[in-house]
Tab-separated table of C-alpha atoms in Angstrom:
chain	number	residue	atom	x	y	z
A	677	UNK	CA	-2.454	17.857	0.458
A	678	UNK	CA	-6.208	17.200	2.742
A	679	UNK	CA	-6.963	21.165	2.358
A	680	UNK	CA	-7.488	21.149	5.143
A	681	UNK	CA	-6.498	24.644	7.121
A	682	UNK	CA	-5.367	22.835	10.425
A	683	UNK	CA	-4.279	19.359	11.204
A	684	UNK	CA	-6.071	17.794	13.648
A	685	UNK	CA	-4.515	15.973	16.274
A	686	UNK	CA	-4.158	12.240	16.389
A	687	UNK	CA	-6.131	10.904	19.008
A	688	UNK	CA	-4.347	9.424	22.107
A	689	UNK	CA	-3.140	5.897	20.668
A	690	UNK	CA	-2.053	4.693	23.877
A	691	UNK	CA	-5.660	4.663	25.095
A	692	UNK	CA	-5.723	1.810	22.617
A	693	UNK	CA	-5.770	-1.472	23.857
A	694	UNK	CA	-3.443	-3.753	22.096
A	695	UNK	CA	-2.686	-1.093	19.626
A	696	UNK	CA	0.318	-2.435	17.158
A	697	UNK	CA	2.850	0.153	17.601
A	698	UNK	CA	6.274	1.110	17.323
A	699	UNK	CA	7.482	4.776	18.599
A	700	UNK	CA	6.511	6.699	16.303
A	701	UNK	CA	2.591	5.470	15.947
A	702	UNK	CA	0.320	2.291	14.577
A	703	UNK	CA	1.932	-0.248	12.348
A	704	UNK	CA	0.014	-1.728	9.786
A	705	UNK	CA	-0.090	-5.403	8.313
A	706	UNK	CA	-1.969	-4.495	4.812
A	707	UNK	CA	-2.921	-0.931	2.904
A	708	UNK	CA	-6.554	-2.023	4.739
A	709	UNK	CA	-5.604	-1.871	8.324
A	710	UNK	CA	-4.695	1.081	7.767
A	711	UNK	CA	-7.374	2.313	5.955
A	712	UNK	CA	-9.857	1.151	8.376
A	713	UNK	CA	-7.615	3.256	10.788
A	714	UNK	CA	-7.941	5.569	8.789
A	715	UNK	CA	-11.295	6.075	8.713
A	716	UNK	CA	-12.456	6.004	12.740
A	717	UNK	CA	-9.299	8.409	13.272
A	718	UNK	CA	-11.130	10.331	10.984
A	719	UNK	CA	-14.469	10.177	12.122
A	720	UNK	CA	-13.125	11.041	15.230
A	721	UNK	CA	-11.630	13.836	14.298
A	722	UNK	CA	-14.780	15.070	12.330
A	723	UNK	CA	-16.742	15.141	15.545
A	724	UNK	CA	-18.889	11.704	15.146
A	725	UNK	CA	-17.418	10.417	18.452
A	726	UNK	CA	-15.291	11.051	21.206
A	727	UNK	CA	-12.383	9.109	21.238
A	728	UNK	CA	-13.045	7.243	24.848
A	729	UNK	CA	-16.767	5.971	23.127
A	730	UNK	CA	-13.995	4.457	19.966
A	731	UNK	CA	-11.679	3.012	22.959
A	732	UNK	CA	-14.585	1.695	24.821
A	733	UNK	CA	-16.498	-0.231	22.485
A	734	UNK	CA	-12.395	-1.278	20.659
A	735	UNK	CA	-12.063	-2.606	23.925
A	736	UNK	CA	-15.386	-4.748	23.989
A	737	UNK	CA	-14.414	-6.690	20.835
A	738	UNK	CA	-10.805	-7.340	22.311
A	739	UNK	CA	-12.436	-8.824	25.399
A	740	UNK	CA	-14.906	-10.819	23.575
A	741	UNK	CA	-12.278	-12.397	21.329
A	742	UNK	CA	-9.820	-12.869	24.457
A	743	UNK	CA	-12.695	-15.593	25.428
A	744	UNK	CA	-12.641	-16.965	21.820
A	745	UNK	CA	-9.911	-19.610	20.046
A	746	UNK	CA	-9.007	-19.308	17.767
A	747	UNK	CA	-8.066	-15.231	18.253
A	748	UNK	CA	-9.385	-13.271	15.295
A	749	UNK	CA	-6.726	-10.358	13.919
A	750	UNK	CA	-6.328	-7.063	15.485
A	751	UNK	CA	-7.541	-5.191	13.186
A	752	UNK	CA	-10.662	-7.703	12.537
A	753	UNK	CA	-11.977	-6.935	15.735
A	754	UNK	CA	-10.952	-3.201	15.089
A	755	UNK	CA	-13.159	-3.355	12.050
A	756	UNK	CA	-16.362	-5.246	13.776
A	757	UNK	CA	-16.613	-2.247	16.283
A	758	UNK	CA	-15.942	0.073	14.131
A	759	UNK	CA	-19.053	-0.993	12.070
A	760	UNK	CA	-20.659	-1.888	15.477
A	761	UNK	CA	-20.311	2.333	16.474
A	762	UNK	CA	-21.869	3.408	13.374
A	763	UNK	CA	-24.370	1.964	13.527
A	764	UNK	CA	-25.192	2.642	16.952
A	765	UNK	CA	-24.061	5.844	16.596
A	766	UNK	CA	-27.205	5.519	13.452
A	767	UNK	CA	-24.017	7.379	10.818
A	768	UNK	CA	-24.278	3.743	8.932
A	769	UNK	CA	-27.282	0.785	9.773
A	770	UNK	CA	-26.224	-2.587	9.692
A	771	UNK	CA	-28.769	-3.537	7.154
A	772	UNK	CA	-27.641	-0.801	4.841
A	773	UNK	CA	-23.481	-2.745	5.244
A	774	UNK	CA	-24.847	-6.002	4.890
A	775	UNK	CA	-26.055	-4.949	1.250
A	776	UNK	CA	-23.716	-3.340	-0.135
A	777	UNK	CA	-21.126	-5.936	0.902
A	778	UNK	CA	-23.242	-8.496	-0.940
A	779	UNK	CA	-23.378	-5.857	-3.511
A	780	UNK	CA	-19.624	-5.551	-3.371
A	781	UNK	CA	-18.969	-9.243	-3.599
A	782	UNK	CA	-22.224	-9.767	-6.420
A	783	UNK	CA	-19.624	-7.000	-8.473
A	784	UNK	CA	-16.742	-8.921	-8.223
A	785	UNK	CA	-18.297	-12.381	-9.119
A	786	UNK	CA	-19.691	-11.117	-12.309
A	787	UNK	CA	-16.236	-9.460	-12.802
A	788	UNK	CA	-13.829	-12.221	-12.289
A	789	UNK	CA	-16.828	-14.808	-14.324
A	790	UNK	CA	-16.280	-11.731	-17.396
A	791	UNK	CA	-12.512	-12.193	-17.261
A	792	UNK	CA	-12.379	-15.688	-17.258
A	793	UNK	CA	-13.756	-15.699	-20.196
A	794	UNK	CA	-12.883	-12.486	-21.689
A	795	UNK	CA	-9.652	-10.868	-22.798
A	796	UNK	CA	-6.390	-10.423	-21.303
A	797	UNK	CA	-4.390	-6.801	-20.463
A	798	UNK	CA	-1.027	-7.150	-22.633
A	799	UNK	CA	0.770	-6.025	-19.771
A	800	UNK	CA	4.697	-6.098	-18.997
A	801	UNK	CA	7.769	-4.077	-20.245
A	802	UNK	CA	6.846	-1.414	-21.781
A	803	UNK	CA	9.968	0.523	-22.764
A	804	UNK	CA	10.848	4.030	-23.632
B	619	UNK	CA	-5.692	-19.933	-12.373
B	620	UNK	CA	-7.858	-17.403	-11.379
B	621	UNK	CA	-8.932	-14.620	-13.824
B	622	UNK	CA	-6.927	-12.449	-15.781
B	623	UNK	CA	-8.721	-9.491	-14.414
B	624	UNK	CA	-6.226	-7.002	-13.374
B	625	UNK	CA	-7.085	-6.275	-10.124
B	626	UNK	CA	-7.032	-9.317	-7.766
B	627	UNK	CA	-10.602	-10.429	-6.167
B	628	UNK	CA	-10.864	-8.579	-2.801
B	629	UNK	CA	-10.530	-10.782	0.774
B	630	UNK	CA	-13.627	-10.273	2.543
B	631	UNK	CA	-11.925	-8.168	4.916
B	632	UNK	CA	-11.084	-5.760	2.104
B	633	UNK	CA	-14.662	-6.009	1.026
B	634	UNK	CA	-16.504	-4.935	4.419
B	635	UNK	CA	-13.534	-1.788	4.781
B	636	UNK	CA	-14.933	-1.106	1.316
B	637	UNK	CA	-18.428	-0.885	1.857
B	638	UNK	CA	-18.398	0.641	4.906
B	639	UNK	CA	-15.872	3.497	3.090
B	640	UNK	CA	-18.148	3.968	0.472
B	641	UNK	CA	-21.129	4.619	2.677
B	642	UNK	CA	-19.726	7.110	4.769
B	643	UNK	CA	-18.716	8.648	1.332
B	644	UNK	CA	-22.029	8.361	0.083
B	645	UNK	CA	-23.739	10.140	2.975
B	646	UNK	CA	-21.177	12.661	3.332
B	647	UNK	CA	-19.914	11.512	6.769
B	648	UNK	CA	-16.301	11.185	5.386
B	649	UNK	CA	-13.954	13.465	3.352
B	650	UNK	CA	-12.141	11.500	0.722
B	651	UNK	CA	-8.963	13.970	0.774
B	652	UNK	CA	-8.748	14.056	4.427
B	653	UNK	CA	-8.908	10.200	4.679
B	654	UNK	CA	-6.531	10.073	1.644
B	655	UNK	CA	-3.890	12.389	3.639
B	656	UNK	CA	-4.198	10.371	6.767
B	657	UNK	CA	-3.114	6.855	5.195
B	658	UNK	CA	-0.165	9.336	3.422
B	659	UNK	CA	0.935	9.611	6.917
B	660	UNK	CA	0.596	6.529	8.022
B	661	UNK	CA	1.932	4.319	4.792
B	662	UNK	CA	5.406	3.971	5.318
B	663	UNK	CA	4.490	2.568	8.370
B	664	UNK	CA	3.332	-0.677	6.016
B	665	UNK	CA	6.425	-1.248	5.503
B	666	UNK	CA	9.131	0.353	2.650
B	667	UNK	CA	11.184	-0.688	5.030
B	668	UNK	CA	11.282	-4.242	4.221
B	669	UNK	CA	12.105	-4.143	0.334
B	670	UNK	CA	14.935	-1.479	1.722
B	671	UNK	CA	16.422	-4.457	3.958
B	672	UNK	CA	15.970	-6.486	0.544
B	673	UNK	CA	18.485	-3.342	-1.439
B	674	UNK	CA	21.227	-3.432	1.305
B	675	UNK	CA	21.273	-7.077	1.115
B	676	UNK	CA	21.596	-7.605	-2.683
B	677	UNK	CA	24.306	-4.467	-2.351
B	678	UNK	CA	26.270	-6.248	-0.113
B	679	UNK	CA	26.085	-10.200	-1.247
B	680	UNK	CA	26.955	-10.436	-4.893
B	681	UNK	CA	25.165	-14.288	-4.735
B	682	UNK	CA	22.110	-12.992	-3.350
B	683	UNK	CA	21.710	-9.909	-5.797
B	684	UNK	CA	21.916	-12.659	-8.697
B	685	UNK	CA	18.921	-14.916	-7.274
B	686	UNK	CA	17.001	-11.799	-6.758
B	687	UNK	CA	17.271	-10.452	-10.533
B	688	UNK	CA	16.378	-14.096	-11.485
B	689	UNK	CA	13.977	-14.871	-9.203
B	690	UNK	CA	12.766	-11.887	-7.672
B	691	UNK	CA	9.789	-13.798	-5.796
B	692	UNK	CA	11.526	-16.515	-4.114
B	693	UNK	CA	14.449	-14.038	-2.929
B	694	UNK	CA	12.373	-12.260	-1.649
B	695	UNK	CA	10.596	-15.029	0.464
B	696	UNK	CA	14.120	-15.822	1.685
B	697	UNK	CA	13.879	-12.220	3.718
B	698	UNK	CA	10.790	-13.615	4.865
B	699	UNK	CA	8.408	-11.193	2.693
B	700	UNK	CA	5.966	-12.703	0.557
B	701	UNK	CA	2.900	-10.874	-1.664
B	702	UNK	CA	0.071	-12.617	0.249
B	703	UNK	CA	-1.802	-12.163	-3.250
B	704	UNK	CA	0.543	-14.276	-4.311
B	705	UNK	CA	1.929	-11.926	-6.991
B	706	UNK	CA	5.312	-12.597	-8.529
B	707	UNK	CA	8.011	-9.597	-7.791
B	708	UNK	CA	10.058	-8.853	-10.609
B	709	UNK	CA	13.218	-6.462	-9.450
B	710	UNK	CA	14.599	-4.315	-11.834
B	711	UNK	CA	18.233	-3.126	-11.482
B	712	UNK	CA	18.959	0.233	-11.974
B	713	UNK	CA	22.338	1.165	-13.727
B	714	UNK	CA	24.296	4.147	-15.196
B	715	UNK	CA	22.685	2.761	-18.608
B	716	UNK	CA	19.345	1.480	-17.280
B	717	UNK	CA	17.572	3.751	-15.689
B	718	UNK	CA	13.509	1.848	-14.072
B	719	UNK	CA	10.389	3.694	-13.597
B	720	UNK	CA	7.129	1.611	-12.082
B	721	UNK	CA	3.791	2.543	-12.577
B	722	UNK	CA	0.556	0.853	-12.690
B	723	UNK	CA	-1.326	2.296	-15.722
B	724	UNK	CA	-4.496	0.966	-15.484
B	725	UNK	CA	-5.195	1.285	-11.320
B	726	UNK	CA	-2.264	0.875	-8.588
B	727	UNK	CA	-0.980	-2.292	-8.827
B	728	UNK	CA	1.702	-1.355	-5.722
B	729	UNK	CA	4.444	-4.005	-4.525
B	730	UNK	CA	2.678	-2.846	-0.902
B	731	UNK	CA	4.615	-6.112	1.037
B	732	UNK	CA	7.623	-4.728	0.350
B	733	UNK	CA	7.479	-1.451	-0.315
B	734	UNK	CA	4.622	-0.306	2.122
B	735	UNK	CA	0.998	1.904	0.545
B	736	UNK	CA	1.270	3.475	-2.368
B	737	UNK	CA	1.817	7.206	-2.226
B	738	UNK	CA	-1.000	8.756	-3.136
B	739	UNK	CA	0.777	10.700	-6.175
B	740	UNK	CA	1.230	7.356	-8.079
B	741	UNK	CA	-2.135	6.541	-7.709
B	742	UNK	CA	-2.439	10.075	-9.262
B	743	UNK	CA	-4.336	9.925	-12.913
B	744	UNK	CA	-1.428	12.207	-14.193
B	745	UNK	CA	1.681	10.080	-12.567
B	746	UNK	CA	-0.455	7.322	-14.394
B	747	UNK	CA	-0.210	8.682	-17.801
B	748	UNK	CA	2.615	11.402	-17.513
B	749	UNK	CA	5.055	8.502	-16.329
B	750	UNK	CA	4.157	6.138	-19.821
B	751	UNK	CA	4.724	9.692	-22.339
B	752	UNK	CA	7.229	11.710	-20.728
B	753	UNK	CA	9.086	9.150	-18.190
B	754	UNK	CA	12.178	12.090	-18.059
B	755	UNK	CA	9.673	14.964	-17.311
B	756	UNK	CA	8.579	13.449	-14.483
B	757	UNK	CA	11.587	12.213	-13.295
B	758	UNK	CA	12.410	16.020	-13.470
B	759	UNK	CA	9.646	17.210	-10.878
B	760	UNK	CA	11.125	14.532	-8.492
B	761	UNK	CA	14.844	16.278	-8.706
B	762	UNK	CA	16.140	13.494	-10.740
B	763	UNK	CA	18.256	14.173	-14.011
B	764	UNK	CA	19.774	11.878	-16.210
B	765	UNK	CA	22.006	12.056	-18.792
B	766	UNK	CA	20.861	11.937	-22.155
B	767	UNK	CA	22.272	8.717	-22.976
B	768	UNK	CA	20.942	7.158	-20.212
B	769	UNK	CA	17.638	4.340	-20.906
B	770	UNK	CA	14.824	4.675	-19.028
B	771	UNK	CA	12.173	1.876	-19.006
B	772	UNK	CA	9.123	2.435	-17.244
B	773	UNK	CA	7.207	-1.431	-16.200
B	774	UNK	CA	3.328	-1.391	-15.618
B	775	UNK	CA	2.316	-3.222	-13.242
B	776	UNK	CA	-0.262	-6.556	-13.676
B	777	UNK	CA	-2.200	-8.204	-11.459
B	778	UNK	CA	0.003	-11.274	-11.529
B	779	UNK	CA	3.644	-9.320	-11.306
B	780	UNK	CA	5.003	-6.204	-9.540
B	781	UNK	CA	8.175	-4.748	-10.037
B	782	UNK	CA	10.573	-3.141	-7.776
B	783	UNK	CA	13.358	-1.193	-8.511
B	784	UNK	CA	17.173	-2.534	-7.100
B	785	UNK	CA	18.651	1.351	-7.340
B	786	UNK	CA	22.086	2.219	-7.474
B	787	UNK	CA	24.414	1.445	-4.174
B	788	UNK	CA	25.258	5.061	-3.921
B	789	UNK	CA	29.198	6.241	-3.926
B	790	UNK	CA	30.907	6.762	-0.899
B	791	UNK	CA	29.329	3.719	0.726
B	792	UNK	CA	31.801	1.387	0.852
B	793	UNK	CA	32.250	-0.289	4.115
B	794	UNK	CA	28.855	0.680	5.218
B	795	UNK	CA	26.879	-1.898	6.991
B	796	UNK	CA	24.072	-4.022	5.765
B	797	UNK	CA	21.711	-1.961	8.255
B	798	UNK	CA	23.234	1.126	7.049
B	799	UNK	CA	23.224	0.595	3.783
B	800	UNK	CA	19.216	-0.717	4.477
B	801	UNK	CA	18.282	3.441	6.302
B	802	UNK	CA	19.612	5.144	3.449
B	803	UNK	CA	17.482	3.265	0.746
B	804	UNK	CA	14.139	5.352	0.383
B	805	UNK	CA	10.609	3.837	-1.010
B	806	UNK	CA	10.530	6.838	-4.085
B	807	UNK	CA	13.994	5.070	-5.072
B	808	UNK	CA	12.676	1.606	-5.200
B	809	UNK	CA	9.604	2.945	-7.413
B	810	UNK	CA	12.558	4.223	-9.413
B	811	UNK	CA	11.522	8.511	-9.141
B	812	UNK	CA	14.566	9.281	-7.507
B	813	UNK	CA	17.999	7.844	-6.954
B	814	UNK	CA	19.650	7.472	-3.592
B	815	UNK	CA	22.862	9.709	-2.218
B	816	UNK	CA	24.756	8.765	0.810
């Protein structure tokens, strides 16, 4: 499906602190969690960092969260760890990331504005 | 009420993920197809099992089935599942006379709290257009042959309403437990591209 000649092996998920999983592997509560998970696994499979580097980065976030009230959801810690590791590795500078987020928020606000004053999609039960 | 935009607003954390993904793509650090394939591998882990439990309950409990078809959102919430974006769920029942199939023609709205992550084909442009123009042809590609007299209804998701198909209970499952029935229910059957077999 991906067009890759060989199917890369998944990294050792058991080494990942606190990862929500069942007997078959990681489990997610929402699509964005699966995407955040997939981005990290994919970058590792591309050789951008060692799996142990990732485990250490995430462990840092998990440990910091343990001392904090209220605790953050697990995949928000995952995402924070990913953002920091990308920045540290020079893959995605933190400033670029911040401006990209701002651009997305602005685009979303503009979009909502447009729709609040605009049309509505005539949807529903197409019967064919 | 919020906008009638087809896509709901992204939450802050979704914006963070999207920003990261966009920049990684822009820099050529990730391969979209490979990331999609990875997500595809995991898609079932978000949970078509929730939907399967809803279906099994409806098969064994006629009163529940009635509530489910009348007010899907409330009946699904009875089992502890809800759309965190607050969209309404409408459940459409497959019968020998009527076969329902889901699509989102404009983007890829999908009832993921009950069905998990959408499969990659659901989001593909060919599926989104062809299931409307030639639903029987698309169903045939999924191995689903319908009798000529069966009516096919195609339901197009919106940001406010997500559909889910209540598949027909397969013959030969009389006396099976609710749990065993739930194990028969697949994601594809709840999208309406396949029928279930015992």
